[in-house]
mmCIF file of C-alpha atoms and ligand atoms in Angstrom:
data_model
loop_
_atom_site.group_PDB
_atom_site.id
_atom_site.type_symbol
_atom_site.label_atom_id
_atom_site.label_comp_id
_atom_site.label_asym_id
_atom_site.label_seq_id
_atom_site.Cartn_x
_atom_site.Cartn_y
_atom_site.Cartn_z
ATOM 1 C CA UNK A 281 43.363 197.784 75.045
ATOM 2 C CA UNK A 282 40.058 197.808 73.486
ATOM 3 C CA UNK A 283 37.676 200.768 73.772
ATOM 4 C CA UNK A 284 34.503 198.344 73.221
ATOM 5 C CA UNK A 285 34.311 195.172 74.723
ATOM 6 C CA UNK A 286 31.162 192.623 72.673
ATOM 7 C CA UNK A 287 30.667 189.400 74.866
ATOM 8 C CA UNK A 288 27.984 187.136 73.004
ATOM 9 C CA UNK A 289 27.647 186.892 69.426
ATOM 10 C CA UNK A 290 26.318 190.559 68.579
ATOM 11 C CA UNK A 291 27.365 190.924 64.341
ATOM 12 C CA UNK A 292 26.461 192.693 61.163
ATOM 13 C CA UNK A 293 27.270 195.656 58.756
ATOM 14 C CA UNK A 294 26.929 197.928 61.872
ATOM 15 C CA UNK A 295 29.298 196.303 64.510
ATOM 16 C CA UNK A 296 31.697 196.240 61.898
ATOM 17 C CA UNK A 297 31.736 199.876 61.023
ATOM 18 C CA UNK A 298 32.099 200.399 65.109
ATOM 19 C CA UNK A 299 35.129 197.596 64.874
ATOM 20 C CA UNK A 300 36.673 200.153 61.951
ATOM 21 C CA UNK A 301 35.976 203.183 64.175
ATOM 22 C CA UNK A 302 36.918 201.712 67.599
ATOM 23 C CA UNK A 303 39.492 199.305 69.127
ATOM 24 C CA UNK A 304 36.692 196.140 69.841
ATOM 25 C CA UNK A 305 37.269 193.120 71.351
ATOM 26 C CA UNK A 306 34.786 190.817 69.801
ATOM 27 C CA UNK A 307 34.674 188.032 71.875
ATOM 28 C CA UNK A 308 31.068 185.696 71.876
ATOM 29 C CA UNK A 309 31.988 183.675 74.391
ATOM 30 C CA UNK A 310 33.360 186.460 77.170
ATOM 31 C CA UNK A 311 30.493 186.326 79.391
ATOM 32 C CA UNK A 312 31.353 182.884 80.279
ATOM 33 C CA UNK A 313 35.254 183.859 81.018
ATOM 34 C CA UNK A 314 34.726 186.110 84.436
ATOM 35 C CA UNK A 315 38.280 186.522 84.596
ATOM 36 C CA UNK A 316 38.911 188.399 80.931
ATOM 37 C CA UNK A 317 35.817 190.086 81.060
ATOM 38 C CA UNK A 318 36.858 191.687 84.102
ATOM 39 C CA UNK A 319 40.671 191.805 82.538
ATOM 40 C CA UNK A 320 38.903 194.188 79.197
ATOM 41 C CA UNK A 321 36.457 195.964 81.737
ATOM 42 C CA UNK A 322 39.854 197.928 83.223
ATOM 43 C CA UNK A 323 40.095 199.747 79.971
ATOM 44 C CA UNK A 324 37.037 199.750 78.518
ATOM 45 C CA UNK A 325 34.352 202.837 77.886
ATOM 46 C CA UNK A 326 31.710 200.155 76.666
ATOM 47 C CA UNK A 327 29.915 196.880 76.452
ATOM 48 C CA UNK A 328 27.806 195.165 74.260
ATOM 49 C CA UNK A 329 25.914 192.045 75.998
ATOM 50 C CA UNK A 330 23.014 190.203 74.525
ATOM 51 C CA UNK A 331 20.512 187.942 77.385
ATOM 52 C CA UNK A 332 23.265 186.058 78.840
ATOM 53 C CA UNK A 333 26.182 188.362 80.765
ATOM 54 C CA UNK A 334 25.245 189.722 84.008
ATOM 55 C CA UNK A 335 25.815 193.643 83.883
ATOM 56 C CA UNK A 336 26.266 193.425 87.519
ATOM 57 C CA UNK A 337 26.738 196.270 90.591
ATOM 58 C CA UNK A 338 30.129 194.405 90.874
ATOM 59 C CA UNK A 339 30.738 194.956 86.906
ATOM 60 C CA UNK A 340 29.815 197.661 86.474
ATOM 61 C CA UNK A 341 32.174 199.337 89.749
ATOM 62 C CA UNK A 342 35.187 197.492 88.497
ATOM 63 C CA UNK A 343 34.958 199.581 85.437
ATOM 64 C CA UNK A 344 35.851 202.772 85.854
ATOM 65 C CA UNK A 345 36.238 203.989 82.267
ATOM 66 C CA UNK A 346 32.781 202.377 81.515
ATOM 67 C CA UNK A 347 30.790 204.834 79.413
ATOM 68 C CA UNK A 348 27.745 203.191 78.022
ATOM 69 C CA UNK A 349 25.651 199.620 78.372
ATOM 70 C CA UNK A 350 24.420 198.639 75.415
ATOM 71 C CA UNK A 351 21.938 195.341 75.542
ATOM 72 C CA UNK A 352 21.328 194.527 72.010
ATOM 73 C CA UNK A 353 17.723 193.617 72.446
ATOM 74 C CA UNK A 354 14.186 194.494 74.307
ATOM 75 C CA UNK A 355 14.723 192.975 78.090
ATOM 76 C CA UNK A 356 17.588 194.884 80.487
ATOM 77 C CA UNK A 357 16.792 192.173 83.436
ATOM 78 C CA UNK A 358 20.493 191.268 83.287
ATOM 79 C CA UNK A 359 21.476 194.447 83.204
ATOM 80 C CA UNK A 360 21.557 196.759 86.778
ATOM 81 C CA UNK A 361 20.209 200.347 85.719
ATOM 82 C CA UNK A 362 20.323 201.660 88.608
ATOM 83 C CA UNK A 363 23.917 201.180 89.795
ATOM 84 C CA UNK A 364 24.850 202.624 86.109
ATOM 85 C CA UNK A 365 22.647 204.980 86.465
ATOM 86 C CA UNK A 366 24.139 205.845 89.770
ATOM 87 C CA UNK A 367 27.726 205.523 88.571
ATOM 88 C CA UNK A 368 26.682 208.191 85.791
ATOM 89 C CA UNK A 369 26.943 205.381 83.145
ATOM 90 C CA UNK A 370 23.880 205.175 79.827
ATOM 91 C CA UNK A 371 22.537 202.751 79.252
ATOM 92 C CA UNK A 372 21.096 202.241 75.885
ATOM 93 C CA UNK A 373 18.962 198.740 73.682
ATOM 94 C CA UNK A 374 16.200 198.488 71.451
ATOM 95 C CA UNK A 375 12.894 198.061 72.730
ATOM 96 C CA UNK A 376 11.422 197.907 69.313
ATOM 97 C CA UNK A 377 13.225 196.657 66.871
ATOM 98 C CA UNK A 378 12.753 192.411 67.884
ATOM 99 C CA UNK A 379 9.085 192.925 68.854
ATOM 100 C CA UNK A 380 7.455 191.574 65.739
ATOM 101 C CA UNK A 381 9.564 188.650 65.400
ATOM 102 C CA UNK A 382 8.537 188.172 68.341
ATOM 103 C CA UNK A 383 4.933 188.388 67.526
ATOM 104 C CA UNK A 384 5.335 186.013 64.414
ATOM 105 C CA UNK A 385 7.174 183.498 67.103
ATOM 106 C CA UNK A 386 4.416 183.324 68.942
ATOM 107 C CA UNK A 387 1.791 182.941 66.291
ATOM 108 C CA UNK A 388 4.280 180.263 64.736
ATOM 109 C CA UNK A 389 3.980 178.556 67.854
ATOM 110 C CA UNK A 390 0.282 178.686 68.005
ATOM 111 C CA UNK A 391 -1.134 177.511 64.484
ATOM 112 C CA UNK A 392 1.458 174.969 64.822
ATOM 113 C CA UNK A 393 -0.044 173.320 67.889
ATOM 114 C CA UNK A 394 -3.504 174.096 66.824
ATOM 115 C CA UNK A 395 -2.518 171.377 63.940
ATOM 116 C CA UNK A 396 0.314 169.581 65.762
ATOM 117 C CA UNK A 397 2.557 170.275 62.365
ATOM 118 C CA UNK A 398 5.836 169.594 64.542
ATOM 119 C CA UNK A 399 4.397 165.373 64.996
ATOM 120 C CA UNK A 400 2.702 165.436 62.009
ATOM 121 C CA UNK A 401 6.207 166.183 60.025
ATOM 122 C CA UNK A 402 7.915 163.972 62.533
ATOM 123 C CA UNK A 403 5.775 161.281 62.019
ATOM 124 C CA UNK A 404 5.969 161.592 57.893
ATOM 125 C CA UNK A 405 9.926 161.891 58.240
ATOM 126 C CA UNK A 406 10.101 158.629 59.680
ATOM 127 C CA UNK A 407 7.902 156.580 57.583
ATOM 128 C CA UNK A 408 4.241 157.113 58.121
ATOM 129 C CA UNK A 409 1.785 158.288 56.244
ATOM 130 C CA UNK A 410 -1.017 158.728 59.263
ATOM 131 C CA UNK A 411 -3.847 161.268 57.735
ATOM 132 C CA UNK A 412 -6.137 160.098 60.222
ATOM 133 C CA UNK A 413 -4.099 160.740 63.629
ATOM 134 C CA UNK A 414 -3.082 164.623 63.278
ATOM 135 C CA UNK A 415 -7.233 165.893 62.928
ATOM 136 C CA UNK A 416 -5.898 169.411 64.312
ATOM 137 C CA UNK A 417 -8.644 172.438 65.055
ATOM 138 C CA UNK A 418 -8.758 176.324 64.007
ATOM 139 C CA UNK A 419 -7.746 178.954 65.605
ATOM 140 C CA UNK A 420 -10.803 180.662 64.532
ATOM 141 C CA UNK A 421 -13.262 180.938 66.938
ATOM 142 C CA UNK A 422 -10.682 180.747 69.595
ATOM 143 C CA UNK A 423 -10.383 182.944 72.353
ATOM 144 C CA UNK A 424 -6.465 184.369 72.648
ATOM 145 C CA UNK A 425 -5.869 185.418 76.229
ATOM 146 C CA UNK A 426 -2.549 188.407 76.455
ATOM 147 C CA UNK A 427 -0.741 188.434 79.510
ATOM 148 C CA UNK A 428 1.073 191.546 79.029
ATOM 149 C CA UNK A 429 -0.826 194.116 76.709
ATOM 150 C CA UNK A 430 2.096 196.405 75.608
ATOM 151 C CA UNK A 431 3.935 196.671 71.699
ATOM 152 C CA UNK A 432 4.707 192.991 71.405
ATOM 153 C CA UNK A 433 0.894 191.401 73.232
ATOM 154 C CA UNK A 434 -0.869 194.579 70.658
ATOM 155 C CA UNK A 435 0.836 192.603 67.829
ATOM 156 C CA UNK A 436 -0.019 189.137 68.171
ATOM 157 C CA UNK A 437 -3.155 190.351 68.496
ATOM 158 C CA UNK A 438 -3.676 192.280 65.510
ATOM 159 C CA UNK A 439 -2.473 189.118 63.655
ATOM 160 C CA UNK A 440 -4.286 186.866 65.180
ATOM 161 C CA UNK A 441 -7.774 189.084 64.604
ATOM 162 C CA UNK A 442 -7.079 188.299 60.985
ATOM 163 C CA UNK A 443 -7.003 184.893 62.060
ATOM 164 C CA UNK A 444 -10.498 185.473 63.100
ATOM 165 C CA UNK A 445 -9.583 185.057 67.034
ATOM 166 C CA UNK A 446 -11.249 186.458 69.920
ATOM 167 C CA UNK A 447 -8.808 189.003 72.177
ATOM 168 C CA UNK A 448 -8.932 189.086 75.622
ATOM 169 C CA UNK A 449 -6.356 191.110 77.839
ATOM 170 C CA UNK A 450 -4.415 191.435 81.159
ATOM 171 C CA UNK A 451 -1.715 194.296 81.447
ATOM 172 C CA UNK A 452 -1.943 195.898 85.016
ATOM 173 C CA UNK A 453 0.020 199.218 83.562
ATOM 174 C CA UNK A 454 -3.095 199.326 80.377
ATOM 175 C CA UNK A 455 -6.455 201.375 81.107
ATOM 176 C CA UNK A 456 -9.195 199.531 80.161
ATOM 177 C CA UNK A 457 -10.129 202.797 78.043
ATOM 178 C CA UNK A 458 -6.845 202.894 76.049
ATOM 179 C CA UNK A 459 -7.621 203.599 72.303
ATOM 180 C CA UNK A 460 -5.309 200.866 71.514
ATOM 181 C CA UNK A 461 -8.159 197.965 72.709
ATOM 182 C CA UNK A 462 -10.988 199.706 71.169
ATOM 183 C CA UNK A 463 -9.234 199.388 68.189
ATOM 184 C CA UNK A 464 -7.733 195.509 68.422
ATOM 185 C CA UNK A 465 -11.601 195.426 70.267
ATOM 186 C CA UNK A 466 -10.007 193.190 72.253
ATOM 187 C CA UNK A 467 -11.395 193.437 75.983
ATOM 188 C CA UNK A 468 -9.593 194.260 79.207
ATOM 189 C CA UNK A 469 -9.855 191.347 81.860
ATOM 190 C CA UNK A 470 -8.445 190.278 85.269
ATOM 191 C CA UNK A 471 -5.575 188.190 84.913
ATOM 192 C CA UNK A 472 -8.211 185.793 86.804
ATOM 193 C CA UNK A 473 -10.545 185.857 84.027
ATOM 194 C CA UNK A 474 -7.985 185.640 81.523
ATOM 195 C CA UNK A 475 -6.802 181.745 82.854
ATOM 196 C CA UNK A 476 -10.290 180.654 82.840
ATOM 197 C CA UNK A 477 -11.328 181.970 80.361
ATOM 198 C CA UNK A 478 -9.031 181.833 77.149
ATOM 199 C CA UNK A 479 -7.772 178.557 74.768
ATOM 200 C CA UNK A 480 -4.987 180.199 74.139
ATOM 201 C CA UNK A 481 -2.831 181.658 76.344
ATOM 202 C CA UNK A 482 0.262 183.989 75.372
ATOM 203 C CA UNK A 483 2.384 185.590 77.807
ATOM 204 C CA UNK A 484 4.455 188.783 76.762
ATOM 205 C CA UNK A 485 5.672 190.387 79.857
ATOM 206 C CA UNK A 486 9.489 191.681 81.473
ATOM 207 C CA UNK A 487 10.432 190.059 84.178
ATOM 208 C CA UNK A 488 10.183 192.563 87.382
ATOM 209 C CA UNK A 489 9.707 191.100 90.924
ATOM 210 C CA UNK A 490 5.788 190.852 90.479
ATOM 211 C CA UNK A 491 6.060 188.776 87.730
ATOM 212 C CA UNK A 492 8.324 186.017 88.641
ATOM 213 C CA UNK A 493 6.755 182.678 89.062
ATOM 214 C CA UNK A 494 3.490 185.174 87.291
ATOM 215 C CA UNK A 495 2.838 181.107 86.029
ATOM 216 C CA UNK A 496 2.497 178.782 88.931
ATOM 217 C CA UNK A 497 1.017 175.815 90.590
ATOM 218 C CA UNK A 498 -2.768 177.656 90.876
ATOM 219 C CA UNK A 499 -2.106 179.780 87.740
ATOM 220 C CA UNK A 500 -2.387 176.558 86.205
ATOM 221 C CA UNK A 501 -4.113 175.192 87.674
ATOM 222 C CA UNK A 502 -6.969 177.630 86.456
ATOM 223 C CA UNK A 503 -6.829 177.602 83.487
ATOM 224 C CA UNK A 504 -9.002 176.016 81.385
ATOM 225 C CA UNK A 505 -9.575 172.472 80.439
ATOM 226 C CA UNK A 506 -7.241 171.867 77.428
ATOM 227 C CA UNK A 507 -5.582 175.056 77.119
ATOM 228 C CA UNK A 508 -2.613 176.274 75.599
ATOM 229 C CA UNK A 509 0.148 178.244 76.933
ATOM 230 C CA UNK A 510 2.776 180.057 75.188
ATOM 231 C CA UNK A 511 6.225 181.809 76.625
ATOM 232 C CA UNK A 512 8.655 183.978 74.384
ATOM 233 C CA UNK A 513 9.005 186.547 76.975
ATOM 234 C CA UNK A 514 11.221 185.444 80.404
ATOM 235 C CA UNK A 515 11.525 182.252 81.039
ATOM 236 C CA UNK A 516 11.767 183.719 85.321
ATOM 237 C CA UNK A 517 8.358 184.234 84.230
ATOM 238 C CA UNK A 518 6.880 180.883 84.485
ATOM 239 C CA UNK A 519 7.581 178.151 87.039
ATOM 240 C CA UNK A 520 8.753 174.832 84.778
ATOM 241 C CA UNK A 521 7.972 172.695 87.611
ATOM 242 C CA UNK A 522 4.322 173.548 87.157
ATOM 243 C CA UNK A 523 3.889 173.960 84.267
ATOM 244 C CA UNK A 524 5.413 170.095 83.371
ATOM 245 C CA UNK A 525 3.093 168.776 85.921
ATOM 246 C CA UNK A 526 0.456 170.795 84.166
ATOM 247 C CA UNK A 527 1.252 168.713 81.232
ATOM 248 C CA UNK A 528 1.728 166.070 82.664
ATOM 249 C CA UNK A 529 -1.711 166.189 84.156
ATOM 250 C CA UNK A 530 -2.759 166.907 80.455
ATOM 251 C CA UNK A 531 -5.185 169.668 81.547
ATOM 252 C CA UNK A 532 -2.626 172.111 79.583
ATOM 253 C CA UNK A 533 -3.310 170.124 76.409
ATOM 254 C CA UNK A 534 -0.114 172.008 75.459
ATOM 255 C CA UNK A 535 2.844 174.161 75.455
ATOM 256 C CA UNK A 536 5.549 176.517 73.369
ATOM 257 C CA UNK A 537 8.347 177.719 75.307
ATOM 258 C CA UNK A 538 11.113 179.761 73.490
ATOM 259 C CA UNK A 539 12.766 181.150 77.134
ATOM 260 C CA UNK A 540 13.895 178.366 80.280
ATOM 261 C CA UNK A 541 14.578 179.360 83.993
ATOM 262 C CA UNK A 542 17.820 179.186 83.105
ATOM 263 C CA UNK A 543 19.547 179.440 79.921
ATOM 264 C CA UNK A 544 20.779 177.212 78.693
ATOM 265 C CA UNK A 545 18.476 174.724 80.964
ATOM 266 C CA UNK A 546 19.933 171.738 81.709
ATOM 267 C CA UNK A 547 20.151 168.623 79.996
ATOM 268 C CA UNK A 548 16.879 166.313 80.246
ATOM 269 C CA UNK A 549 13.713 168.632 81.310
ATOM 270 C CA UNK A 550 10.807 167.994 78.709
ATOM 271 C CA UNK A 551 12.384 165.422 76.767
ATOM 272 C CA UNK A 552 9.914 162.814 77.703
ATOM 273 C CA UNK A 553 6.899 164.658 76.777
ATOM 274 C CA UNK A 554 4.926 164.924 73.500
ATOM 275 C CA UNK A 555 2.892 168.049 74.250
ATOM 276 C CA UNK A 556 5.548 170.897 74.683
ATOM 277 C CA UNK A 557 7.567 172.517 72.124
ATOM 278 C CA UNK A 558 10.982 174.085 72.801
ATOM 279 C CA UNK A 559 13.236 176.330 70.831
ATOM 280 C CA UNK A 560 16.070 178.004 71.996
ATOM 281 C CA UNK A 561 15.168 182.095 73.095
ATOM 282 C CA UNK A 562 14.558 182.680 69.573
ATOM 283 C CA UNK A 563 12.358 184.835 69.662
ATOM 284 C CA UNK A 564 13.863 188.263 68.450
ATOM 285 C CA UNK A 565 16.256 185.900 66.203
ATOM 286 C CA UNK A 566 14.825 187.392 62.483
ATOM 287 C CA UNK A 567 17.777 188.226 59.838
ATOM 288 C CA UNK A 568 15.502 191.572 59.829
ATOM 289 C CA UNK A 569 14.878 191.982 63.868
ATOM 290 C CA UNK A 570 19.019 191.634 64.010
ATOM 291 C CA UNK A 571 19.675 194.023 61.812
ATOM 292 C CA UNK A 572 17.171 196.958 63.269
ATOM 293 C CA UNK A 573 19.095 195.801 67.100
ATOM 294 C CA UNK A 574 22.268 195.724 65.873
ATOM 295 C CA UNK A 575 22.128 199.060 64.119
ATOM 296 C CA UNK A 576 20.301 200.694 67.039
ATOM 297 C CA UNK A 577 23.136 199.623 69.661
ATOM 298 C CA UNK A 578 25.970 200.054 68.015
ATOM 299 C CA UNK A 579 24.450 203.819 66.691
ATOM 300 C CA UNK A 580 23.646 204.541 70.145
ATOM 301 C CA UNK A 581 26.951 203.505 71.337
ATOM 302 C CA UNK A 582 29.619 205.226 68.712
ATOM 303 C CA UNK A 583 26.903 208.348 69.722
ATOM 304 C CA UNK A 584 28.234 207.797 73.390
ATOM 305 C CA UNK A 585 31.729 207.681 72.910
ATOM 306 C CA UNK A 586 31.590 210.471 70.200
ATOM 307 C CA UNK A 587 29.786 212.731 72.138
ATOM 308 C CA UNK A 588 26.626 213.022 70.439
ATOM 309 C CA UNK A 589 23.212 211.714 71.741
ATOM 310 C CA UNK A 590 21.905 208.157 71.701
ATOM 311 C CA UNK A 591 18.472 207.524 70.503
ATOM 312 C CA UNK A 592 17.744 205.013 72.704
ATOM 313 C CA UNK A 593 18.531 205.910 75.861
ATOM 314 C CA UNK A 594 17.028 203.511 78.854
ATOM 315 C CA UNK A 595 15.830 206.115 81.206
HETATM 316 C C1 LIG B 16 15.012 190.682 74.288
HETATM 317 O O1 LIG B 16 15.249 190.980 75.406
HETATM 318 O O2 LIG B 16 15.492 191.473 73.924
HETATM 319 C C2 LIG B 16 15.032 189.250 73.426
HETATM 320 O O3 LIG B 16 14.886 188.194 74.328
HETATM 321 C C3 LIG B 16 15.692 189.107 72.969
HETATM 322 C C4 LIG B 16 17.791 188.619 74.110
HETATM 323 O O4 LIG B 16 17.163 188.466 74.479
HETATM 324 O O5 LIG B 16 18.431 188.865 73.124
#
């Protein structure tokens, strides 16, 4: 019976080593197969997941030998960390390892939407040469509003500054006089002021009870006419119906969303709109970030199972 179960596509040299040292059940689709998942958990001492597997209290309770839950990523919204703590199960994760990849994707979205690169590409591939149809705008001189000014928000700010953007940010956990605010020449503002002022709004908050549908009808209505909205955080932070309506009404000029309220999303939604870019939750998926993520969590699983101290423990 397996010692370690891996329920999603988590691979690389660090995973290969783990598989040599322990009995590992590796199945990228196991998260969908509740019966097999529960049967495997009857014996396993470790479970390694991404964001699809819901590690609920019920699942933890039916795993008598479980010592460690490893989340190959930063977000812990799919892991019941309180239930794990109550049952003495250690939760390890990768809180820093993929931040840069997410920040770079947000910048990629901004550049893409400023110059309409995807639309121009598709049009040109269609045999056209419509130069005058694709007159974009520059990021330089525009105001970037960062909702959430933690590690990823700050990485986006640092890079956007190099493009000549003015940075404003809202983060209810970060004091306005924090040294990084000064260093990045950012202005900390209220959420409402940010919505009313920013040309680009990029969201970098975790999914918590009070961030669910943080962006809904009222917030999209408050945004500056012609603003661009970017979400590389969590899909549930955005009310997709409200976003859809704002894009149809053109009150938002465009949006780019890497994350969805339901993943994978049902067919159809946003397909009829030209002013939205959609990607399948790939923010963390750079080769480099995934190497860091998988190495961190595999090392920590090994540490827990061999009685050593893990490095990235959620407390
Ligand atoms: C994260 O939480 O680290 C990213 O969203 C990537 C993921 O969920 O796998």
